PDB file of C-alpha atoms in Angstrom:
ATOM      1  CA  MET V   1     128.677  24.159 126.375  1.00 56.00           C
ATOM      2  CA  ARG V   2     125.360  25.712 127.408  1.00 55.00           C
ATOM      3  CA  LYS V   3     124.301  25.986 123.726  1.00 48.00           C
ATOM      4  CA  ILE V   4     125.125  22.318 123.140  1.00 47.00           C
ATOM      5  CA  LEU V   5     123.091  21.217 126.165  1.00 45.00           C
ATOM      6  CA  CYS V   6     120.131  23.339 125.030  1.00 46.00           C
ATOM      7  CA  LEU V   7     120.324  21.821 121.553  1.00 40.00           C
ATOM      8  CA  ILE V   8     120.381  18.280 122.971  1.00 40.00           C
ATOM      9  CA  PHE V   9     117.394  19.076 125.200  1.00 43.00           C
ATOM     10  CA  LEU V  10     115.433  20.450 122.229  1.00 40.00           C
ATOM     11  CA  ILE V  11     116.195  17.357 120.144  1.00 37.00           C
ATOM     12  CA  LEU V  12     114.996  15.089 122.973  1.00 42.00           C
ATOM     13  CA  ILE V  13     111.715  17.025 123.222  1.00 38.00           C
ATOM     14  CA  LEU V  14     111.072  16.798 119.480  1.00 37.00           C
ATOM     15  CA  PHE V  15     111.934  13.092 119.382  1.00 38.00           C
ATOM     16  CA  SER V  16     109.650  12.374 122.333  1.00 42.00           C
ATOM     17  CA  SER V  17     106.773  14.293 120.717  1.00 40.00           C
ATOM     18  CA  SER V  18     107.103  12.526 117.341  1.00 39.00           C
ATOM     19  CA  GLU V  19     107.437   9.131 119.024  1.00 39.00           C
ATOM     20  CA  LEU V  20     104.192   9.673 120.924  1.00 38.00           C
ATOM     21  CA  SER V  21     102.307  10.709 117.775  1.00 37.00           C
ATOM     22  CA  ALA V  22     103.538   7.634 115.909  1.00 36.00           C
ATOM     23  CA  LYS V  23     102.448   5.204 118.590  1.00 41.00           C
ATOM     24  CA  VAL V  24      98.909   6.444 119.138  1.00 42.00           C
ATOM     25  CA  TYR V  25      97.595   5.429 115.744  1.00 43.00           C
ATOM     26  CA  VAL V  26      98.757   1.844 115.282  1.00 43.00           C
ATOM     27  CA  THR V  27      95.411   0.098 115.320  1.00 50.00           C
ATOM     28  CA  GLU V  28      93.530  -2.986 114.156  1.00 51.00           C
ATOM     29  CA  PRO V  29      90.420  -2.064 112.135  1.00 65.00           C
ATOM     30  CA  LEU V  30      87.586  -4.526 112.742  1.00 75.00           C
ATOM     31  CA  LEU V  31      84.096  -4.633 111.278  1.00 76.00           C
ATOM     32  CA  VAL V  32      81.839  -5.907 114.074  1.00 82.00           C
ATOM     33  CA  GLN V  33      78.125  -6.615 114.409  1.00 80.00           C
ATOM     34  CA  GLN V  34      75.716  -4.958 116.812  1.00 79.00           C
ATOM     35  CA  PRO V  35      73.417  -7.772 118.079  1.00 79.00           C
ATOM     36  CA  SER V  36      70.718  -5.348 119.247  1.00 66.00           C
ATOM     37  CA  TYR V  37      70.133  -4.084 115.677  1.00 68.00           C
ATOM     38  CA  ALA V  38      69.707  -6.644 112.922  1.00 61.00           C
ATOM     39  CA  GLY V  39      72.110  -6.008 110.055  1.00 62.00           C
ATOM     40  CA  MET V  40      74.012  -3.207 111.788  1.00 71.00           C
ATOM     41  CA  ASN V  41      77.802  -3.350 111.429  1.00 72.00           C
ATOM     42  CA  PHE V  42      80.377  -0.758 112.400  1.00 75.00           C
ATOM     43  CA  TYR V  43      84.147  -0.392 112.554  1.00 75.00           C
ATOM     44  CA  VAL V  44      86.175  -0.354 115.754  1.00 80.00           C
ATOM     45  CA  TYR V  45      89.872   0.323 116.186  1.00 78.00           C
ATOM     46  CA  LYS V  46      92.376  -0.661 118.867  1.00 78.00           C
ATOM     47  CA  PRO V  47      94.932   2.103 119.568  1.00 76.00           C
ATOM     48  CA  TYR V  48      98.027   0.796 121.316  1.00 73.00           C
ATOM     49  CA  ASN V  49      97.147   2.574 124.581  1.00 76.00           C
ATOM     50  CA  MET V  50      93.497   1.482 124.942  1.00 81.00           C
ATOM     51  CA  PRO V  51      92.578  -0.437 128.138  1.00 87.00           C
ATOM     52  CA  SER V  52      91.844  -4.142 127.734  1.00 87.00           C
ATOM     53  CA  GLY V  53      88.487  -4.828 126.102  1.00 90.00           C
ATOM     54  CA  TRP V  54      88.047  -1.253 124.876  1.00 91.00           C
ATOM     55  CA  TYR V  55      88.047   0.038 121.304  1.00 88.00           C
ATOM     56  CA  VAL V  56      87.247   3.327 119.598  1.00 84.00           C
ATOM     57  CA  THR V  57      84.730   4.034 116.834  1.00 80.00           C
ATOM     58  CA  PHE V  58      85.720   5.771 113.605  1.00 73.00           C
ATOM     59  CA  ASP V  59      84.738   9.107 115.171  1.00 74.00           C
ATOM     60  CA  GLY V  60      86.881   8.533 118.243  1.00 79.00           C
ATOM     61  CA  TYR V  61      84.385   7.408 120.922  1.00 86.00           C
ATOM     62  CA  PRO V  62      85.317   4.578 123.320  1.00 91.00           C
ATOM     63  CA  VAL V  63      83.172   1.422 123.051  1.00 93.00           C
ATOM     64  CA  ARG V  64      83.142  -2.095 124.442  1.00 93.00           C
ATOM     65  CA  LYS V  65      80.832  -5.090 124.740  1.00 92.00           C
ATOM     66  CA  ASN V  66      78.726  -5.345 127.904  1.00 91.00           C
ATOM     67  CA  LYS V  67      77.795  -8.569 129.712  1.00 90.00           C
ATOM     68  CA  ASP V  68      75.056  -9.190 127.115  1.00 87.00           C
ATOM     69  CA  ASN V  69      77.552  -8.856 124.217  1.00 88.00           C
ATOM     70  CA  ILE V  70      75.971  -5.533 123.187  1.00 89.00           C
ATOM     71  CA  TRP V  71      78.308  -2.756 122.090  1.00 90.00           C
ATOM     72  CA  VAL V  72      77.944   0.303 124.330  1.00 92.00           C
ATOM     73  CA  TYR V  73      79.699   3.654 124.604  1.00 92.00           C
ATOM     74  CA  GLY V  74      82.063   4.455 127.442  1.00 93.00           C
ATOM     75  CA  THR V  75      82.808   7.544 129.492  1.00 90.00           C
ATOM     76  CA  SER V  76      85.894   8.630 131.400  1.00 85.00           C
ATOM     77  CA  GLU V  77      85.980   8.650 135.182  1.00 83.00           C
ATOM     78  CA  GLY V  78      89.395   9.966 136.101  1.00 79.00           C
ATOM     79  CA  PRO V  79      91.965   7.730 134.396  1.00 80.00           C
ATOM     80  CA  ASN V  80      89.418   4.920 133.884  1.00 88.00           C
ATOM     81  CA  LEU V  81      86.844   4.145 131.193  1.00 92.00           C
ATOM     82  CA  ILE V  82      83.392   3.155 132.435  1.00 93.00           C
ATOM     83  CA  ALA V  83      80.713   1.514 130.252  1.00 93.00           C
ATOM     84  CA  THR V  84      77.465   3.494 129.895  1.00 92.00           C
ATOM     85  CA  ASN V  85      73.932   2.336 129.053  1.00 89.00           C
ATOM     86  CA  TYR V  86      74.098   4.086 125.673  1.00 87.00           C
ATOM     87  CA  VAL V  87      73.937   1.382 122.990  1.00 86.00           C
ATOM     88  CA  VAL V  88      75.996   2.060 119.856  1.00 85.00           C
ATOM     89  CA  GLY V  89      73.541   2.963 117.113  1.00 76.00           C
ATOM     90  CA  SER V  90      70.812   4.227 119.460  1.00 75.00           C
ATOM     91  CA  VAL V  91      72.171   7.740 120.045  1.00 73.00           C
ATOM     92  CA  VAL V  92      74.376  10.412 118.528  1.00 72.00           C
ATOM     93  CA  PRO V  93      77.200  10.275 121.108  1.00 80.00           C
ATOM     94  CA  SER V  94      77.945  14.008 121.076  1.00 76.00           C
ATOM     95  CA  MET V  95      74.280  14.804 121.746  1.00 72.00           C
ATOM     96  CA  ALA V  96      74.246  12.295 124.615  1.00 77.00           C
ATOM     97  CA  GLY V  97      77.028  14.240 126.323  1.00 83.00           C
ATOM     98  CA  LEU V  98      79.746  11.689 125.594  1.00 87.00           C
ATOM     99  CA  VAL V  99      83.320  12.810 124.984  1.00 86.00           C
ATOM    100  CA  PRO V 100      85.647  11.325 122.318  1.00 85.00           C
ATOM    101  CA  TYR V 101      88.577   9.295 123.634  1.00 83.00           C
ATOM    102  CA  MET V 102      91.011  10.954 121.213  1.00 72.00           C
ATOM    103  CA  ASN V 103      91.895  14.637 121.513  1.00 66.00           C
ATOM    104  CA  ASP V 104      92.115  17.149 118.672  1.00 60.00           C
ATOM    105  CA  VAL V 105      95.859  16.634 118.210  1.00 62.00           C
ATOM    106  CA  GLN V 106      95.460  12.870 117.875  1.00 62.00           C
ATOM    107  CA  ILE V 107      92.552  13.263 115.450  1.00 54.00           C
ATOM    108  CA  SER V 108      94.598  15.693 113.368  1.00 54.00           C
ATOM    109  CA  GLU V 109      97.475  13.211 113.185  1.00 55.00           C
ATOM    110  CA  LEU V 110      95.094  10.367 112.397  1.00 49.00           C
ATOM    111  CA  ARG V 111      93.902  12.155 109.267  1.00 48.00           C
ATOM    112  CA  LYS V 112      97.452  12.126 107.908  1.00 49.00           C
ATOM    113  CA  LEU V 113      97.750   8.349 107.954  1.00 47.00           C
ATOM    114  CA  PRO V 114      97.594   6.257 104.768  1.00 44.00           C
ATOM    115  CA  ASN V 115      94.391   4.548 103.747  1.00 38.00           C
ATOM    116  CA  THR V 116      93.657   0.986 104.801  1.00 38.00           C
ATOM    117  CA  ASN V 117      91.698  -1.941 103.367  1.00 37.00           C
ATOM    118  CA  PHE V 118      89.108  -2.880 105.975  1.00 34.00           C
ATOM    119  CA  ILE V 119      88.476  -6.551 106.713  1.00 31.00           C
ATOM    120  CA  ASN V 120      85.012  -8.079 106.618  1.00 32.00           C
ATOM    121  CA  VAL V 121      83.770 -10.019 109.643  1.00 29.00           C
ATOM    122  CA  THR V 122      80.515 -11.829 108.953  1.00 29.00           C
ATOM    123  CA  GLN V 123      80.205 -14.150 111.960  1.00 28.00           C
ATOM    124  CA  PRO V 124      77.374 -12.876 114.210  1.00 31.00           C
ATOM    125  CA  ASN V 125      78.061 -12.189 117.898  1.00 34.00           C
ATOM    126  CA  LEU V 126      81.725 -13.118 117.564  1.00 32.00           C
ATOM    127  CA  PRO V 127      83.685 -11.568 120.472  1.00 37.00           C
ATOM    128  CA  ALA V 128      86.025  -8.852 119.300  1.00 38.00           C
ATOM    129  CA  SER V 129      88.954 -10.587 121.008  1.00 36.00           C
ATOM    130  CA  ASN V 130      88.536 -13.490 118.558  1.00 36.00           C
ATOM    131  CA  LEU V 131      88.623 -11.304 115.474  1.00 36.00           C
ATOM    132  CA  THR V 132      91.867 -11.202 113.565  1.00 36.00           C
ATOM    133  CA  SER V 133      93.451  -8.793 111.150  1.00 37.00           C
ATOM    134  CA  SER V 134      96.926  -7.574 110.362  1.00 37.00           C
ATOM    135  CA  THR V 135      97.995  -4.496 112.308  1.00 37.00           C
ATOM    136  CA  THR V 136      97.898  -1.444 110.066  1.00 37.00           C
ATOM    137  CA  SER V 137      97.394   2.287 110.108  1.00 41.00           C
ATOM    138  CA  THR V 138      93.835   3.513 109.772  1.00 46.00           C
ATOM    139  CA  TYR V 139      92.170   6.251 107.789  1.00 57.00           C
ATOM    140  CA  ILE V 140      89.317   8.439 109.037  1.00 67.00           C
ATOM    141  CA  PRO V 141      87.752  10.981 106.630  1.00 78.00           C
ATOM    142  CA  ASP V 142      87.820  14.691 107.410  1.00 80.00           C
ATOM    143  CA  TRP V 143      84.073  14.977 106.875  1.00 88.00           C
ATOM    144  CA  SER V 144      83.399  12.662 109.829  1.00 80.00           C
ATOM    145  CA  PHE V 145      84.728  15.428 112.112  1.00 77.00           C
ATOM    146  CA  ASN V 146      82.933  18.241 110.279  1.00 86.00           C
ATOM    147  CA  ALA V 147      79.924  19.484 112.288  1.00 87.00           C
ATOM    148  CA  ARG V 148      78.262  20.850 109.146  1.00 92.00           C
ATOM    149  CA  PHE V 149      78.471  17.501 107.401  1.00 93.00           C
ATOM    150  CA  MET V 150      77.360  15.490 110.427  1.00 90.00           C
ATOM    151  CA  ALA V 151      74.363  17.792 110.962  1.00 92.00           C
ATOM    152  CA  VAL V 152      72.525  15.881 108.216  1.00 94.00           C
ATOM    153  CA  GLY V 153      72.031  13.093 110.752  1.00 91.00           C
ATOM    154  CA  LYS V 154      69.536  15.321 112.577  1.00 91.00           C
ATOM    155  CA  TRP V 155      67.427  16.223 109.530  1.00 94.00           C
ATOM    156  CA  LYS V 156      65.030  13.317 109.813  1.00 93.00           C
ATOM    157  CA  SER V 157      62.072  15.431 108.711  1.00 94.00           C
ATOM    158  CA  THR V 158      63.635  15.880 105.248  1.00 94.00           C
ATOM    159  CA  VAL V 159      66.213  13.049 105.009  1.00 95.00           C
ATOM    160  CA  ASP V 160      65.916   9.277 105.335  1.00 93.00           C
ATOM    161  CA  ARG V 161      68.466   8.034 102.783  1.00 94.00           C
ATOM    162  CA  ILE V 162      72.039   8.778 101.739  1.00 94.00           C
ATOM    163  CA  ALA V 163      74.087   7.895  98.667  1.00 93.00           C
ATOM    164  CA  VAL V 164      77.210   8.999  96.811  1.00 94.00           C
ATOM    165  CA  LEU V 165      77.018  10.454  93.327  1.00 94.00           C
ATOM    166  CA  HIS V 166      79.293   8.609  90.906  1.00 91.00           C
ATOM    167  CA  GLU V 167      80.577  11.652  89.017  1.00 91.00           C
ATOM    168  CA  PRO V 168      81.381  14.076  90.477  1.00 94.00           C
ATOM    169  CA  ALA V 169      81.821  11.953  93.620  1.00 94.00           C
ATOM    170  CA  VAL V 170      79.943  13.686  96.456  1.00 96.00           C
ATOM    171  CA  PRO V 171      77.489  12.514  99.139  1.00 97.00           C
ATOM    172  CA  VAL V 172      73.821  13.288  98.545  1.00 97.00           C
ATOM    173  CA  ALA V 173      70.801  12.955 100.842  1.00 96.00           C
ATOM    174  CA  TRP V 174      67.029  13.073 100.436  1.00 95.00           C
ATOM    175  CA  LYS V 175      63.767  11.639 101.723  1.00 95.00           C
ATOM    176  CA  GLY V 176      61.383   9.206 100.055  1.00 91.00           C
ATOM    177  CA  ASP V 177      60.960   8.183  96.432  1.00 88.00           C
ATOM    178  CA  HIS V 178      59.751  11.627  95.368  1.00 88.00           C
ATOM    179  CA  PRO V 179      61.750  14.173  97.375  1.00 92.00           C
ATOM    180  CA  ARG V 180      61.022  17.886  97.216  1.00 91.00           C
ATOM    181  CA  ILE V 181      64.600  18.769  98.243  1.00 94.00           C
ATOM    182  CA  ILE V 182      67.937  17.026  97.629  1.00 96.00           C
ATOM    183  CA  TYR V 183      70.986  17.883  99.721  1.00 97.00           C
ATOM    184  CA  ILE V 184      74.403  17.738  98.016  1.00 97.00           C
ATOM    185  CA  TRP V 185      77.666  17.991  99.965  1.00 97.00           C
ATOM    186  CA  ILE V 186      79.953  20.463  98.180  1.00 95.00           C
ATOM    187  CA  GLY V 187      82.865  20.414 100.611  1.00 94.00           C
ATOM    188  CA  ASP V 188      81.857  23.062 103.142  1.00 93.00           C
ATOM    189  CA  GLN V 189      78.061  22.802 103.323  1.00 95.00           C
ATOM    190  CA  TRP V 190      75.000  20.864 102.199  1.00 97.00           C
ATOM    191  CA  TYR V 191      73.801  22.550  99.009  1.00 96.00           C
ATOM    192  CA  GLN V 192      69.993  22.392  98.713  1.00 95.00           C
ATOM    193  CA  VAL V 193      68.331  21.733  95.362  1.00 94.00           C
ATOM    194  CA  VAL V 194      64.561  22.032  94.929  1.00 93.00           C
ATOM    195  CA  LYS V 195      62.790  19.635  92.585  1.00 90.00           C
ATOM    196  CA  ARG V 196      61.215  21.048  89.428  1.00 88.00           C
ATOM    197  CA  ASN V 197      57.933  19.547  88.263  1.00 85.00           C
ATOM    198  CA  SER V 198      58.375  15.814  87.526  1.00 85.00           C
ATOM    199  CA  GLU V 199      62.184  15.641  87.719  1.00 87.00           C
ATOM    200  CA  THR V 200      63.755  12.398  88.898  1.00 89.00           C
ATOM    201  CA  ILE V 201      66.517  12.309  91.509  1.00 89.00           C
ATOM    202  CA  SER V 202      69.137  11.447  88.869  1.00 90.00           C
ATOM    203  CA  GLY V 203      67.738  14.220  86.636  1.00 90.00           C
ATOM    204  CA  ILE V 204      68.105  16.778  89.426  1.00 91.00           C
ATOM    205  CA  LEU V 205      71.688  15.727  90.035  1.00 93.00           C
ATOM    206  CA  LYS V 206      72.519  15.934  86.338  1.00 93.00           C
ATOM    207  CA  ARG V 207      71.047  19.443  86.188  1.00 93.00           C
ATOM    208  CA  GLU V 208      73.262  20.557  89.064  1.00 94.00           C
ATOM    209  CA  THR V 209      76.494  18.918  87.851  1.00 94.00           C
ATOM    210  CA  HIS V 210      78.012  22.231  86.712  1.00 95.00           C
ATOM    211  CA  ILE V 211      77.284  23.926  90.051  1.00 94.00           C
ATOM    212  CA  ILE V 212      78.643  20.936  91.979  1.00 95.00           C
ATOM    213  CA  ASN V 213      81.904  20.909  89.999  1.00 95.00           C
ATOM    214  CA  LYS V 214      82.289  24.670  90.409  1.00 95.00           C
ATOM    215  CA  ASN V 215      81.967  24.399  94.186  1.00 95.00           C
ATOM    216  CA  LEU V 216      84.284  21.393  94.388  1.00 95.00           C
ATOM    217  CA  ARG V 217      86.991  23.411  92.633  1.00 95.00           C
ATOM    218  CA  ARG V 218      86.425  26.159  95.198  1.00 95.00           C
ATOM    219  CA  THR V 219      86.488  23.916  98.289  1.00 94.00           C
ATOM    220  CA  LYS V 220      88.973  21.350  96.892  1.00 93.00           C
ATOM    221  CA  PHE V 221      86.858  18.583  98.412  1.00 93.00           C
ATOM    222  CA  GLN V 222      87.747  15.036  97.336  1.00 91.00           C
ATOM    223  CA  TRP V 223      85.845  11.810  97.939  1.00 93.00           C
ATOM    224  CA  TYR V 224      87.811   8.557  98.207  1.00 88.00           C
ATOM    225  CA  LYS V 225      86.659   4.967  97.818  1.00 83.00           C
ATOM    226  CA  GLN V 226      87.765   4.315 101.412  1.00 81.00           C
ATOM    227  CA  ASP V 227      85.131   6.846 102.548  1.00 86.00           C
ATOM    228  CA  MET V 228      82.288   4.615 101.291  1.00 86.00           C
ATOM    229  CA  PRO V 229      82.201   2.002 104.092  1.00 82.00           C
ATOM    230  CA  VAL V 230      82.551   4.726 106.718  1.00 82.00           C
ATOM    231  CA  LEU V 231      79.559   6.662 105.360  1.00 87.00           C
ATOM    232  CA  ALA V 232      77.570   3.428 104.990  1.00 85.00           C
ATOM    233  CA  GLN V 233      78.211   2.719 108.670  1.00 79.00           C
ATOM    234  CA  GLN V 234      77.260   6.257 109.676  1.00 85.00           C
ATOM    235  CA  ALA V 235      74.040   6.128 107.631  1.00 87.00           C
ATOM    236  CA  ARG V 236      72.960   3.019 109.528  1.00 81.00           C
ATOM    237  CA  ALA V 237      73.858   4.668 112.840  1.00 82.00           C
ATOM    238  CA  TRP V 238      71.597   7.592 111.921  1.00 89.00           C
ATOM    239  CA  GLY V 239      68.813   5.223 110.944  1.00 88.00           C
ATOM    240  CA  TYR V 240      68.972   6.205 107.253  1.00 92.00           C
ATOM    241  CA  TYR V 241      68.824   3.951 104.199  1.00 90.00           C
ATOM    242  CA  TRP V 242      72.168   3.484 102.423  1.00 89.00           C
ATOM    243  CA  PHE V 243      71.897   3.600  98.613  1.00 88.00           C
ATOM    244  CA  GLY V 244      75.578   3.250  97.760  1.00 88.00           C
ATOM    245  CA  GLU V 245      76.707   4.832  94.508  1.00 89.00           C
ATOM    246  CA  ILE V 246      74.165   6.438  92.143  1.00 90.00           C
ATOM    247  CA  LEU V 247      74.371   7.974  88.672  1.00 87.00           C
ATOM    248  CA  ALA V 248      73.244  11.358  87.365  1.00 82.00           C
ATOM    249  CA  LYS V 249      71.516  10.834  84.052  1.00 79.00           C
TER     250      LYS V 249
END
């Protein structure tokens, strides 16, 4: 009898744990506009347990609109979320001392969810409560939680633009029309390539194709089409130019 009761108790614990994980990540992905920065859009999500009026960004930080309809970050005060004066797009939230709303377990589970097709919302200053989309699971790339990848956002002395190489598909970053250094993401670090003489950016990338492919086999890094809008959003948040997809030739 004791063994049966223990088994029932264990089953209840496992069921409760899996039920909680399933609920956390049912969200509504919305592409919203930031009125304080012309042309800036970013995605917000609505987990089932978020307080009214609050959303989370793709990297897990709580945000809401203030009285001026500007999107700002939030911070936790006990069980409550309080709006800060940090405007979304003006700071790197981790460097401003803000804490993500989702914990490591939730983020880990979120990465396992299927991809989603994001909706486009083009109406300016439209309150998030008026935006509509079908409820679906969301997808957040692993690289958005990788400190080594995200470090490129601080390299403003040598980076002001980001793109994705068409083949092999990897993010690349550089500065200006005639960069001295190009940074290529190879799955676990930004690989630095120095320009030779009068090489073009596409020429540099073509030269390094073999090295890139070799490292991608080592790290097993894969880039998906659903990663593109997320990186485009992050590039704007960093203040970098977004160049979309480029060719090595």
